PDB file of C-alpha atoms in Angstrom:
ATOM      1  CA  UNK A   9       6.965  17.004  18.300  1.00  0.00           C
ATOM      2  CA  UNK A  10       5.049  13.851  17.946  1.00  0.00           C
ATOM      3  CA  UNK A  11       1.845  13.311  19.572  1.00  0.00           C
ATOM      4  CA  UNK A  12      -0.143  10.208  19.929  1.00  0.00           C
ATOM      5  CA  UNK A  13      -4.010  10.401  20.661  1.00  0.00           C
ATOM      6  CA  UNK A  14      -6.241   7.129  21.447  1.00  0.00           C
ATOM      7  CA  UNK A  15      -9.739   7.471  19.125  1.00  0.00           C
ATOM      8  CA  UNK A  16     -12.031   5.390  21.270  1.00  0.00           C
ATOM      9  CA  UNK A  17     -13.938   3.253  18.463  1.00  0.00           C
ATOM     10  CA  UNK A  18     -16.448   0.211  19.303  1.00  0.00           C
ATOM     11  CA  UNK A  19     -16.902  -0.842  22.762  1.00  0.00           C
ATOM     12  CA  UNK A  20     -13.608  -1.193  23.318  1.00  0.00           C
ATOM     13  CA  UNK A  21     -11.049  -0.485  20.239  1.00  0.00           C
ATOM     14  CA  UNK A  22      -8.766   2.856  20.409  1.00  0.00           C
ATOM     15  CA  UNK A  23      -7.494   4.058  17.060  1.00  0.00           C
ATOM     16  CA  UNK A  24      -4.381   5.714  17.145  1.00  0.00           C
ATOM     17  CA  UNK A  25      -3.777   8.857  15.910  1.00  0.00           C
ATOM     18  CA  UNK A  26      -0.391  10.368  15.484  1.00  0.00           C
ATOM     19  CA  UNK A  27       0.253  14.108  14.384  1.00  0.00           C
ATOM     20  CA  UNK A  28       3.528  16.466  14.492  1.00  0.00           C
ATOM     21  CA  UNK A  29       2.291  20.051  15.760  1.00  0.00           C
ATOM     22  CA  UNK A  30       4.228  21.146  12.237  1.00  0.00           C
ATOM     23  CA  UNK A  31       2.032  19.676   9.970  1.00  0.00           C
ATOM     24  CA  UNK A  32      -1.822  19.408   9.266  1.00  0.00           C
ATOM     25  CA  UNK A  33      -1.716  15.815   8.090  1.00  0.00           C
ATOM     26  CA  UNK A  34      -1.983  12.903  10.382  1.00  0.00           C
ATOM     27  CA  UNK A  35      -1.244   9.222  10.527  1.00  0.00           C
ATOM     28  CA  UNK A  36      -3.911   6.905  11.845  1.00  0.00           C
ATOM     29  CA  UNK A  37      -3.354   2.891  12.835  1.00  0.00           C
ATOM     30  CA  UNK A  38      -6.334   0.155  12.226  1.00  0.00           C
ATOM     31  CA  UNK A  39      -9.367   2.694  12.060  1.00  0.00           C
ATOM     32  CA  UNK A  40     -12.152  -0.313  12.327  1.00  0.00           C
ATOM     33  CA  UNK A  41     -14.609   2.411  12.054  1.00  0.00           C
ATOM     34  CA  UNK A  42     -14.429   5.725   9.947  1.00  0.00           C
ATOM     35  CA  UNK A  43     -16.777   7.709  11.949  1.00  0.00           C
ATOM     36  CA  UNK A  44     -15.101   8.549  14.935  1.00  0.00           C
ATOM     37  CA  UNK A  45     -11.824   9.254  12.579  1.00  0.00           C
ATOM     38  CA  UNK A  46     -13.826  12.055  10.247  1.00  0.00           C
ATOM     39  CA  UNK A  47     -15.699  13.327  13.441  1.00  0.00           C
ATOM     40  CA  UNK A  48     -12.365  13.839  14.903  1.00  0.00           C
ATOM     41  CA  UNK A  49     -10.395  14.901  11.748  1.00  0.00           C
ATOM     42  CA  UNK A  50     -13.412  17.551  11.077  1.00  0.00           C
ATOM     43  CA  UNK A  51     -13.528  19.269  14.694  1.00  0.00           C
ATOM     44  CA  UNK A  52      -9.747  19.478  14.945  1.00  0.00           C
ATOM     45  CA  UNK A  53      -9.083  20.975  11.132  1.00  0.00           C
ATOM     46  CA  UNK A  54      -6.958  18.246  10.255  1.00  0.00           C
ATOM     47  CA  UNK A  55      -6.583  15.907   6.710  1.00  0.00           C
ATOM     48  CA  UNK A  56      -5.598  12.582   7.010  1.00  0.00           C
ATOM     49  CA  UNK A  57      -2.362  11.351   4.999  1.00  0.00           C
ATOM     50  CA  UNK A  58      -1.673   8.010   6.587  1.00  0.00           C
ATOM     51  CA  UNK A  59      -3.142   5.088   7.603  1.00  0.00           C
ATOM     52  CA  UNK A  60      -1.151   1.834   9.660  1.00  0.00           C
ATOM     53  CA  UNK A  61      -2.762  -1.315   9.380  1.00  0.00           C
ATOM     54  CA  UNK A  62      -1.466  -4.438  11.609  1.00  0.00           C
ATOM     55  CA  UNK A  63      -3.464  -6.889  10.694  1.00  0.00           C
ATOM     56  CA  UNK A  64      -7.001  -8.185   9.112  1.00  0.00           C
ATOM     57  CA  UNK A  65      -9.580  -8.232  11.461  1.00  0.00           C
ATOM     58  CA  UNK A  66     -12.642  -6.602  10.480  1.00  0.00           C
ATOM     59  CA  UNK A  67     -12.203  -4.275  13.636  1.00  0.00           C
ATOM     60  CA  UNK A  68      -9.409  -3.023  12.564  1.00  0.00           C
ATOM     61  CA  UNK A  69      -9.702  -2.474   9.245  1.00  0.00           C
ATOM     62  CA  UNK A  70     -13.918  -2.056   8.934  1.00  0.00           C
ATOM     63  CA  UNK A  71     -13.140   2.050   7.855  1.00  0.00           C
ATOM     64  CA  UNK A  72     -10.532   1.843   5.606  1.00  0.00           C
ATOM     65  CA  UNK A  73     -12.545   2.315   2.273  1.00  0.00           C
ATOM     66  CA  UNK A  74     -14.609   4.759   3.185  1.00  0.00           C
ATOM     67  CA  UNK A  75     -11.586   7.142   4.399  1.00  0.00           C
ATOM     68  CA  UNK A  76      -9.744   6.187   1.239  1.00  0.00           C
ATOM     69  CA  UNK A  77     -12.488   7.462  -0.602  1.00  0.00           C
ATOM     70  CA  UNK A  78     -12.734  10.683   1.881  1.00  0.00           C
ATOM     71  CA  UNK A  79      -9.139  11.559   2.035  1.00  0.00           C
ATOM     72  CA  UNK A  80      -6.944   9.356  -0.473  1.00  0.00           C
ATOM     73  CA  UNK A  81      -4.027   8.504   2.354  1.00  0.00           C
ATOM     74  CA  UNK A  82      -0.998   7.141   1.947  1.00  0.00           C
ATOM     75  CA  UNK A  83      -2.037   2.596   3.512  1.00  0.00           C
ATOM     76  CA  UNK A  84       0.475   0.760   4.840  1.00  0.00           C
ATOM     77  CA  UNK A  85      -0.402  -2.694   6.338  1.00  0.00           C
ATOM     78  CA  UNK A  86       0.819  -6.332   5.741  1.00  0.00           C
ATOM     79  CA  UNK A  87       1.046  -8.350   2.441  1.00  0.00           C
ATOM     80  CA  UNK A  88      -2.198 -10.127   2.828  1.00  0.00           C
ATOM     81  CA  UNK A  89      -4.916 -10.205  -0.316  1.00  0.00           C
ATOM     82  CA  UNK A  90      -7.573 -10.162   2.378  1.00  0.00           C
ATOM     83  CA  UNK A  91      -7.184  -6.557   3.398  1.00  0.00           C
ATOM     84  CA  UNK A  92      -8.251  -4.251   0.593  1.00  0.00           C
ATOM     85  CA  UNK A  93      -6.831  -0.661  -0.222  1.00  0.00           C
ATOM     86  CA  UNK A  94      -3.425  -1.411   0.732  1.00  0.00           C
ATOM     87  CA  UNK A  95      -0.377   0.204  -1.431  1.00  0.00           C
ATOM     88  CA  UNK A  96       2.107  -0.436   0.420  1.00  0.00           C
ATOM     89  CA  UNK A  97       2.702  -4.224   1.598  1.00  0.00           C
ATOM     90  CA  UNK A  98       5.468  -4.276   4.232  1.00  0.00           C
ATOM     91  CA  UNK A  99       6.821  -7.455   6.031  1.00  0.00           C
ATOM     92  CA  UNK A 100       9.383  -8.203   8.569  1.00  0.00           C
ATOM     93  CA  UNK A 101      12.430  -6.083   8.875  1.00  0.00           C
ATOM     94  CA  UNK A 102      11.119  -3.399   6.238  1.00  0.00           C
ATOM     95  CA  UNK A 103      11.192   0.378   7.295  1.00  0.00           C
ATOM     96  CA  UNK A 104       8.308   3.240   6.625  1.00  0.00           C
ATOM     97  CA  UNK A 105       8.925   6.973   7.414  1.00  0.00           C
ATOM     98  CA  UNK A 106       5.757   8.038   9.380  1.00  0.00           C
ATOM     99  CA  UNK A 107       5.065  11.794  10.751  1.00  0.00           C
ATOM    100  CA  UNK A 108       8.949  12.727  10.674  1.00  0.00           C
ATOM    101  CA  UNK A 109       9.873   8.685  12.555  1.00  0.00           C
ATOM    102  CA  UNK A 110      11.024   5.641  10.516  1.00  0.00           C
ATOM    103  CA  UNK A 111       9.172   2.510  12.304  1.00  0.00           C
ATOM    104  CA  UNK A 112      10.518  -0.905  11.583  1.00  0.00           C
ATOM    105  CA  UNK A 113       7.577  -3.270  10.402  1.00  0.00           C
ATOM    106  CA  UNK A 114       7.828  -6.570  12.993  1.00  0.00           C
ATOM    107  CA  UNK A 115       6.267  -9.935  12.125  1.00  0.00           C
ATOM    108  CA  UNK A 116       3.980 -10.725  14.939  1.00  0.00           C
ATOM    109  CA  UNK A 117       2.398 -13.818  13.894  1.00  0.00           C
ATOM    110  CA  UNK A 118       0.326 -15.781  16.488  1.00  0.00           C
ATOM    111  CA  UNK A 119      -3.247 -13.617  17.159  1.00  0.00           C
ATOM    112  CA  UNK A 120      -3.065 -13.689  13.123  1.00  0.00           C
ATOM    113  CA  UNK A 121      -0.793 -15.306  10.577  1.00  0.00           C
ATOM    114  CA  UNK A 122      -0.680 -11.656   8.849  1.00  0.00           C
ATOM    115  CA  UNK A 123      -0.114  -9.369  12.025  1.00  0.00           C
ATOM    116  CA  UNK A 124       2.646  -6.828  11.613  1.00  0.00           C
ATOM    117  CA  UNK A 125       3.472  -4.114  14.449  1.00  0.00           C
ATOM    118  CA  UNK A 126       5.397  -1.005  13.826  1.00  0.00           C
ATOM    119  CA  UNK A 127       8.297   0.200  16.759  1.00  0.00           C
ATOM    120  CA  UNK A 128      10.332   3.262  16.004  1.00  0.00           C
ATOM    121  CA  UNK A 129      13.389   4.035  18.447  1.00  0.00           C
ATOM    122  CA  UNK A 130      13.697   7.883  19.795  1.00  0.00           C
ATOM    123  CA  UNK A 131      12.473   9.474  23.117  1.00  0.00           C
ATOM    124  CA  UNK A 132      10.632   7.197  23.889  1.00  0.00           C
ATOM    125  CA  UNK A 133      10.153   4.114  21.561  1.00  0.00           C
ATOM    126  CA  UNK A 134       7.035   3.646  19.766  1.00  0.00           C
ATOM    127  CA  UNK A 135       5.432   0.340  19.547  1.00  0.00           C
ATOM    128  CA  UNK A 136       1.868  -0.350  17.871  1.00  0.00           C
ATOM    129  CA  UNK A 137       1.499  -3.642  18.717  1.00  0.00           C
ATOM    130  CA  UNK A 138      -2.167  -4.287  17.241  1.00  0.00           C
ATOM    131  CA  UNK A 139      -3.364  -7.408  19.189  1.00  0.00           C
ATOM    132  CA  UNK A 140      -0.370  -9.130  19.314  1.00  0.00           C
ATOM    133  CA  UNK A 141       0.741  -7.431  23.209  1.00  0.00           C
ATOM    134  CA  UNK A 142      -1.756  -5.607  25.325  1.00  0.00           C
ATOM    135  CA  UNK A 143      -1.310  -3.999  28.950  1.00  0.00           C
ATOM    136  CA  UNK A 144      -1.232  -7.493  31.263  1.00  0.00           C
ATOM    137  CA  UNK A 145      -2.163  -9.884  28.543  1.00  0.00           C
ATOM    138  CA  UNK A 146      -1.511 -10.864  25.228  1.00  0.00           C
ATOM    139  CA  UNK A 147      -4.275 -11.435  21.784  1.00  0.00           C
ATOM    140  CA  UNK A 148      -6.343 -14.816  21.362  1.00  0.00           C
ATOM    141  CA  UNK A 149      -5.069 -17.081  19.140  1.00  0.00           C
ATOM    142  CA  UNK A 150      -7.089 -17.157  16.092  1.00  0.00           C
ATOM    143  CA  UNK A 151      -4.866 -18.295  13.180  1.00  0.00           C
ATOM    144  CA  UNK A 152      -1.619 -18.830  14.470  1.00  0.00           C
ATOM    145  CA  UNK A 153       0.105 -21.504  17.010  1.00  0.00           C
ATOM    146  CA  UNK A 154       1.536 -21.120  20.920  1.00  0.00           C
ATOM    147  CA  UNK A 155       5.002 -21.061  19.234  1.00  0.00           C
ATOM    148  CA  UNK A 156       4.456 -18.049  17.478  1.00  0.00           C
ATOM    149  CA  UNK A 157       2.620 -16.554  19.715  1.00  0.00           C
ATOM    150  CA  UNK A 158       5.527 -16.920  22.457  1.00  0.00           C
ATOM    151  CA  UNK A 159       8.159 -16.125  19.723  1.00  0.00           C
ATOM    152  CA  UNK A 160       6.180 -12.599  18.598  1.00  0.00           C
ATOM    153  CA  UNK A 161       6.098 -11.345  22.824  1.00  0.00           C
ATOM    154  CA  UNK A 162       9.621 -12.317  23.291  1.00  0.00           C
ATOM    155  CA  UNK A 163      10.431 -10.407  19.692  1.00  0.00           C
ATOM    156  CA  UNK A 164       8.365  -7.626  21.647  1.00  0.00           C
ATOM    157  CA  UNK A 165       9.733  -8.251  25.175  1.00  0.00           C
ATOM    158  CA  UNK A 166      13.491  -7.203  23.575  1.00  0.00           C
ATOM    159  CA  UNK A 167      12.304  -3.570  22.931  1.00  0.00           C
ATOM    160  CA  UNK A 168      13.708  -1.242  25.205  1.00  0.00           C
ATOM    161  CA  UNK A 169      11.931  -1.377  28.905  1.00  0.00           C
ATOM    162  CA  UNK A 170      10.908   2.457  28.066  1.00  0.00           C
ATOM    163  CA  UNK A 171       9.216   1.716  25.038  1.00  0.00           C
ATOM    164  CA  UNK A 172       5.492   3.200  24.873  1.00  0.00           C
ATOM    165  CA  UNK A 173       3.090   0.245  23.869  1.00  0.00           C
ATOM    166  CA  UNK A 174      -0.192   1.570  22.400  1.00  0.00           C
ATOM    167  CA  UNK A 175      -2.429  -1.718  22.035  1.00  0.00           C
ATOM    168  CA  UNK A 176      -5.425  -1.498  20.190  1.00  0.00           C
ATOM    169  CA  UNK A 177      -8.041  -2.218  22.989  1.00  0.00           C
ATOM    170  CA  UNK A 178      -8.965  -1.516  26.150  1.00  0.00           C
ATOM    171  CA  UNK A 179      -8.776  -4.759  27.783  1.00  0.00           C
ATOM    172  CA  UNK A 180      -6.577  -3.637  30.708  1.00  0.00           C
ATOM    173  CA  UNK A 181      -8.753  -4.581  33.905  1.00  0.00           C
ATOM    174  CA  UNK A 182     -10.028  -7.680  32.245  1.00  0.00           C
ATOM    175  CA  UNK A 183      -6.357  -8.479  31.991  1.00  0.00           C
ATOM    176  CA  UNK A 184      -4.957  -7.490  35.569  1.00  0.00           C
ATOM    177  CA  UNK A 185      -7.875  -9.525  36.328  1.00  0.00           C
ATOM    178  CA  UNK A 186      -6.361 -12.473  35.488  1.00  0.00           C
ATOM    179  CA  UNK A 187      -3.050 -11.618  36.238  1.00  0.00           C
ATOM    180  CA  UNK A 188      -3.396 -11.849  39.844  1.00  0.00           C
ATOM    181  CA  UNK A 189      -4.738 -15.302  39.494  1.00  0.00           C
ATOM    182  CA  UNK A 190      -2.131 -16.098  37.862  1.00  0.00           C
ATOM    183  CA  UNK A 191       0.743 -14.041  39.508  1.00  0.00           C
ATOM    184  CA  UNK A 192      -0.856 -13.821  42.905  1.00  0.00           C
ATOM    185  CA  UNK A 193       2.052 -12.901  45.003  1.00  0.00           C
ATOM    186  CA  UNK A 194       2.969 -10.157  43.093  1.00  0.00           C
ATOM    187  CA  UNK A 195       2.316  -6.729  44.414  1.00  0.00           C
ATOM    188  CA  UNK A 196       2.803  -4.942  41.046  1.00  0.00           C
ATOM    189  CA  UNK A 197      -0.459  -6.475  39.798  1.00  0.00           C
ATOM    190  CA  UNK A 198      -2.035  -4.993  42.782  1.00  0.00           C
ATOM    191  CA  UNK A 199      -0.657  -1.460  42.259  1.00  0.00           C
ATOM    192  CA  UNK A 200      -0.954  -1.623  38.738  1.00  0.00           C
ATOM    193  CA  UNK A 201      -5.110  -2.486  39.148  1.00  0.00           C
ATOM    194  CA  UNK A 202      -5.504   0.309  41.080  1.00  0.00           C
ATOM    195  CA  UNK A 203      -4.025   2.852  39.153  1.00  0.00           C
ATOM    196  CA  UNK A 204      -6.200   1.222  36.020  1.00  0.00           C
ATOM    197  CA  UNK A 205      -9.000   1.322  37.716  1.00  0.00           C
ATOM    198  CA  UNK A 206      -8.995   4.997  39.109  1.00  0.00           C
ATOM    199  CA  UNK A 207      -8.021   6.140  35.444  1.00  0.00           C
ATOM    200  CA  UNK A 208     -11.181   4.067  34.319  1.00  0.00           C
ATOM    201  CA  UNK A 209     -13.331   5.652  36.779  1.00  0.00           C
ATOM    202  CA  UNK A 210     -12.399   8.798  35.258  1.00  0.00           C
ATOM    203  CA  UNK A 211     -12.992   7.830  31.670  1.00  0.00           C
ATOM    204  CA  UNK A 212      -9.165   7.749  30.496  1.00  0.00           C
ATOM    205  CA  UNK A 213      -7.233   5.289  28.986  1.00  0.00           C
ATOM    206  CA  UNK A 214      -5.367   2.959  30.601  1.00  0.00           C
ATOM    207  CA  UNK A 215      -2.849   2.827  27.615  1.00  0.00           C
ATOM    208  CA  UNK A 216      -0.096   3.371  26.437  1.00  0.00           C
ATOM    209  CA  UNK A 217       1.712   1.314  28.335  1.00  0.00           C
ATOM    210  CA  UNK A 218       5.413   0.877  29.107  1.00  0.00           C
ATOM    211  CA  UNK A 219       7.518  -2.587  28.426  1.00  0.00           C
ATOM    212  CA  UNK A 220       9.013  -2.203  31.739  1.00  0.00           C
ATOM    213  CA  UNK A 221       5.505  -1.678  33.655  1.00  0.00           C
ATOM    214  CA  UNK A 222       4.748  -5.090  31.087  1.00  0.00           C
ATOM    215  CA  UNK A 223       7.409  -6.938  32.119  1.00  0.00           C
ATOM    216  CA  UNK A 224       6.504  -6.395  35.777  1.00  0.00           C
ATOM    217  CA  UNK A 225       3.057  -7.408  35.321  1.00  0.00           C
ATOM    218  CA  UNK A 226       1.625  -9.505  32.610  1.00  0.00           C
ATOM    219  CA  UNK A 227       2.051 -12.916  32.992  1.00  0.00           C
ATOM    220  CA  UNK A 228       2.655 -13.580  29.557  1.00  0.00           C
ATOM    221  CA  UNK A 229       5.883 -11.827  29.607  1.00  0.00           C
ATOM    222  CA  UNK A 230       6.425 -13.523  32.987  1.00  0.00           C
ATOM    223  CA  UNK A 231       6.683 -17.565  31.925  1.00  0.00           C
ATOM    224  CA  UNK A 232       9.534 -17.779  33.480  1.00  0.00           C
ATOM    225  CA  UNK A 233       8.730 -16.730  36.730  1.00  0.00           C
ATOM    226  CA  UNK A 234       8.332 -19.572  39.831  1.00  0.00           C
ATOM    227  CA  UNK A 235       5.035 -17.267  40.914  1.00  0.00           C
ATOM    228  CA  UNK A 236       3.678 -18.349  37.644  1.00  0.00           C
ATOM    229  CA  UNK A 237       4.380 -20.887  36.838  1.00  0.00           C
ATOM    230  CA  UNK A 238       3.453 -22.652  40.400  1.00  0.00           C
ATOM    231  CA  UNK A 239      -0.015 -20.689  39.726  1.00  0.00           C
ATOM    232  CA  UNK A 240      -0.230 -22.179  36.111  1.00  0.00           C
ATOM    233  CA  UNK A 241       0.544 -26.035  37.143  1.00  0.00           C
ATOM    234  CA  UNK A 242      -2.625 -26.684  38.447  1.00  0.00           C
ATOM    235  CA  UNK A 243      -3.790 -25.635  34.671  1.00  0.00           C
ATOM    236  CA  UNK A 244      -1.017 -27.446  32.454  1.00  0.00           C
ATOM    237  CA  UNK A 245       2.461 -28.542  31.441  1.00  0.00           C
ATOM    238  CA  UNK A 246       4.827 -26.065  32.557  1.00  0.00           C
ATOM    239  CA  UNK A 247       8.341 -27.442  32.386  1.00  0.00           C
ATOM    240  CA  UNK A 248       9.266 -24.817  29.913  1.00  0.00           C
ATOM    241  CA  UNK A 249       8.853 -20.997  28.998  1.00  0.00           C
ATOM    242  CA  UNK A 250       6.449 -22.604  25.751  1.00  0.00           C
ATOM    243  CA  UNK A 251       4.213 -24.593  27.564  1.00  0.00           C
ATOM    244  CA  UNK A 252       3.676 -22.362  30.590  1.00  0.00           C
ATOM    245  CA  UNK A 253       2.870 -19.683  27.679  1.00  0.00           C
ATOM    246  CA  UNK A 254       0.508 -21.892  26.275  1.00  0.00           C
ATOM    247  CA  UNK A 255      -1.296 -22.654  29.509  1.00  0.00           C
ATOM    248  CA  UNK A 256      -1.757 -19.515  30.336  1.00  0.00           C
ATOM    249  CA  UNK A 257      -3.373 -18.664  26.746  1.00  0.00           C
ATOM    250  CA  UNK A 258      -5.791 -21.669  27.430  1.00  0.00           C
ATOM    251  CA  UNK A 259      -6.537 -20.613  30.928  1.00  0.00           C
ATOM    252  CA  UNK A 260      -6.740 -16.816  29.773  1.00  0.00           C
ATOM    253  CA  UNK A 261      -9.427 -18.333  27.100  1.00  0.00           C
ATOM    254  CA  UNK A 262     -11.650 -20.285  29.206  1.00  0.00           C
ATOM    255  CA  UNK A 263     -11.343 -17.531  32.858  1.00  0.00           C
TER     256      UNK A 263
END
């Protein structure tokens, strides 16, 4: 059986880390930080033989050589020059075998030009969407445009609704935050932050989440929806699913 575990890295980053109970090699995705990964690797007994990469930011990538140098796993990431220590350069619509799964590599372009998630099908879907899609919100847009940005959650928002999203920070309340601003008749939201926050209070994760739970609450998923876009109007154009998305990302930015 497959097991994911969140490495808490940073202030707010999880690494992934998956592991079948047959083996004593495991797969980790975006370790920004090798410390946490080796401290975790050494108390559990375990070697590392894979590392997922989704895209180039520093914080997601910051560990890499170092556990290269430790443990020699097999890297998997996107074709970008930038990232160092990658041997195998995967793009849209290629497949890996990971842990006993084969994950489809996704183009996600719009937080970065580079960003790649992985989704394997099975019970339940797998999706490590990096920063592209997180629990009630979506990434920044550093490099990329609204248009891609929208494109990549509606790529994502296609995945079946019982597909396990494991995001790659812990940005949940922040998020639900501003979902109810801009949602604010929908009781969801409300349900949803109080679930979050007792799980917070508790020191657990508020991830993985599930695309149905998503499409229920996170306004970026949700452009078509009166609620929001009566609640984004008083922000921006929003006479179509694209520009509603991309005044909610400027709003989002500046709340």
């Amino acid at each position: 059986m497959l097991s994911v575990t969140p490495i808490p890295a940073f202030s707010d980053n999880y690494i992934w880390l998956l592991r079948q109970d047959t083996s004593q090699a495991v797969c980790v995705v975006d370790p920004g930080d090798a410390t946490p990964v080796i401290k975790w690797l050494e108390r559990e007994g375990l070697e590392l033989g894979t590392v997922l990469i989704t895209h180039h930011h520093h914080d997601h990538t910051g560990g890499l050589a170092e556990l290269i140098k430790r443990y020699s796993p097999r890297v998997i990431g996107p074709d970008n020059p930038e990232i160092e220590g990658i041997d195998e350069r995967v793009g849209d619509g290629d497949e890996v075998r990971v842990m006993g799964r084969l994950f489809e590599v996704l183009a996600l372009p719009g937080h970065t030009l580079d960003h790649i998630g992985f989704f394997t099908p099975g019970i339940p879907p797998l999706l490590f969407s990096g920063d592209v899609l997180f629990s009630a919100g979506c990434g920044r847009l550093f490099e990329g445009t609204p248009t891609q940005m929208h494109e990549s959650l509606s790529r994502l928002d296609s995945l079946p609704e019982d597909t396990l999203v494991f995001a790659a920070h812990e940005y949940t309340m922040a998020n639900l935050a501003f979902a109810r601003a801009a949602d604010p008749d929908n009781a969801d939201i409300e349900a949803a932050e109080a679930e979050c926050q007792r799980a917070r209070e508790l020191d657990r994760p508020t991830l993985p989440t599930t695309l149905g739970r998503e499409r229920r609450i996170n306004p970026f998923l949700r452009c078509a929806s009166a609620g929001v876009r009566q609640a984004a109007s008083a922000h921006g154009d929003t006479d179509s699913d694209l520009t509603t998305f991309t005044t909610l990302r400027a709003w989002k930015d500046a709340f």
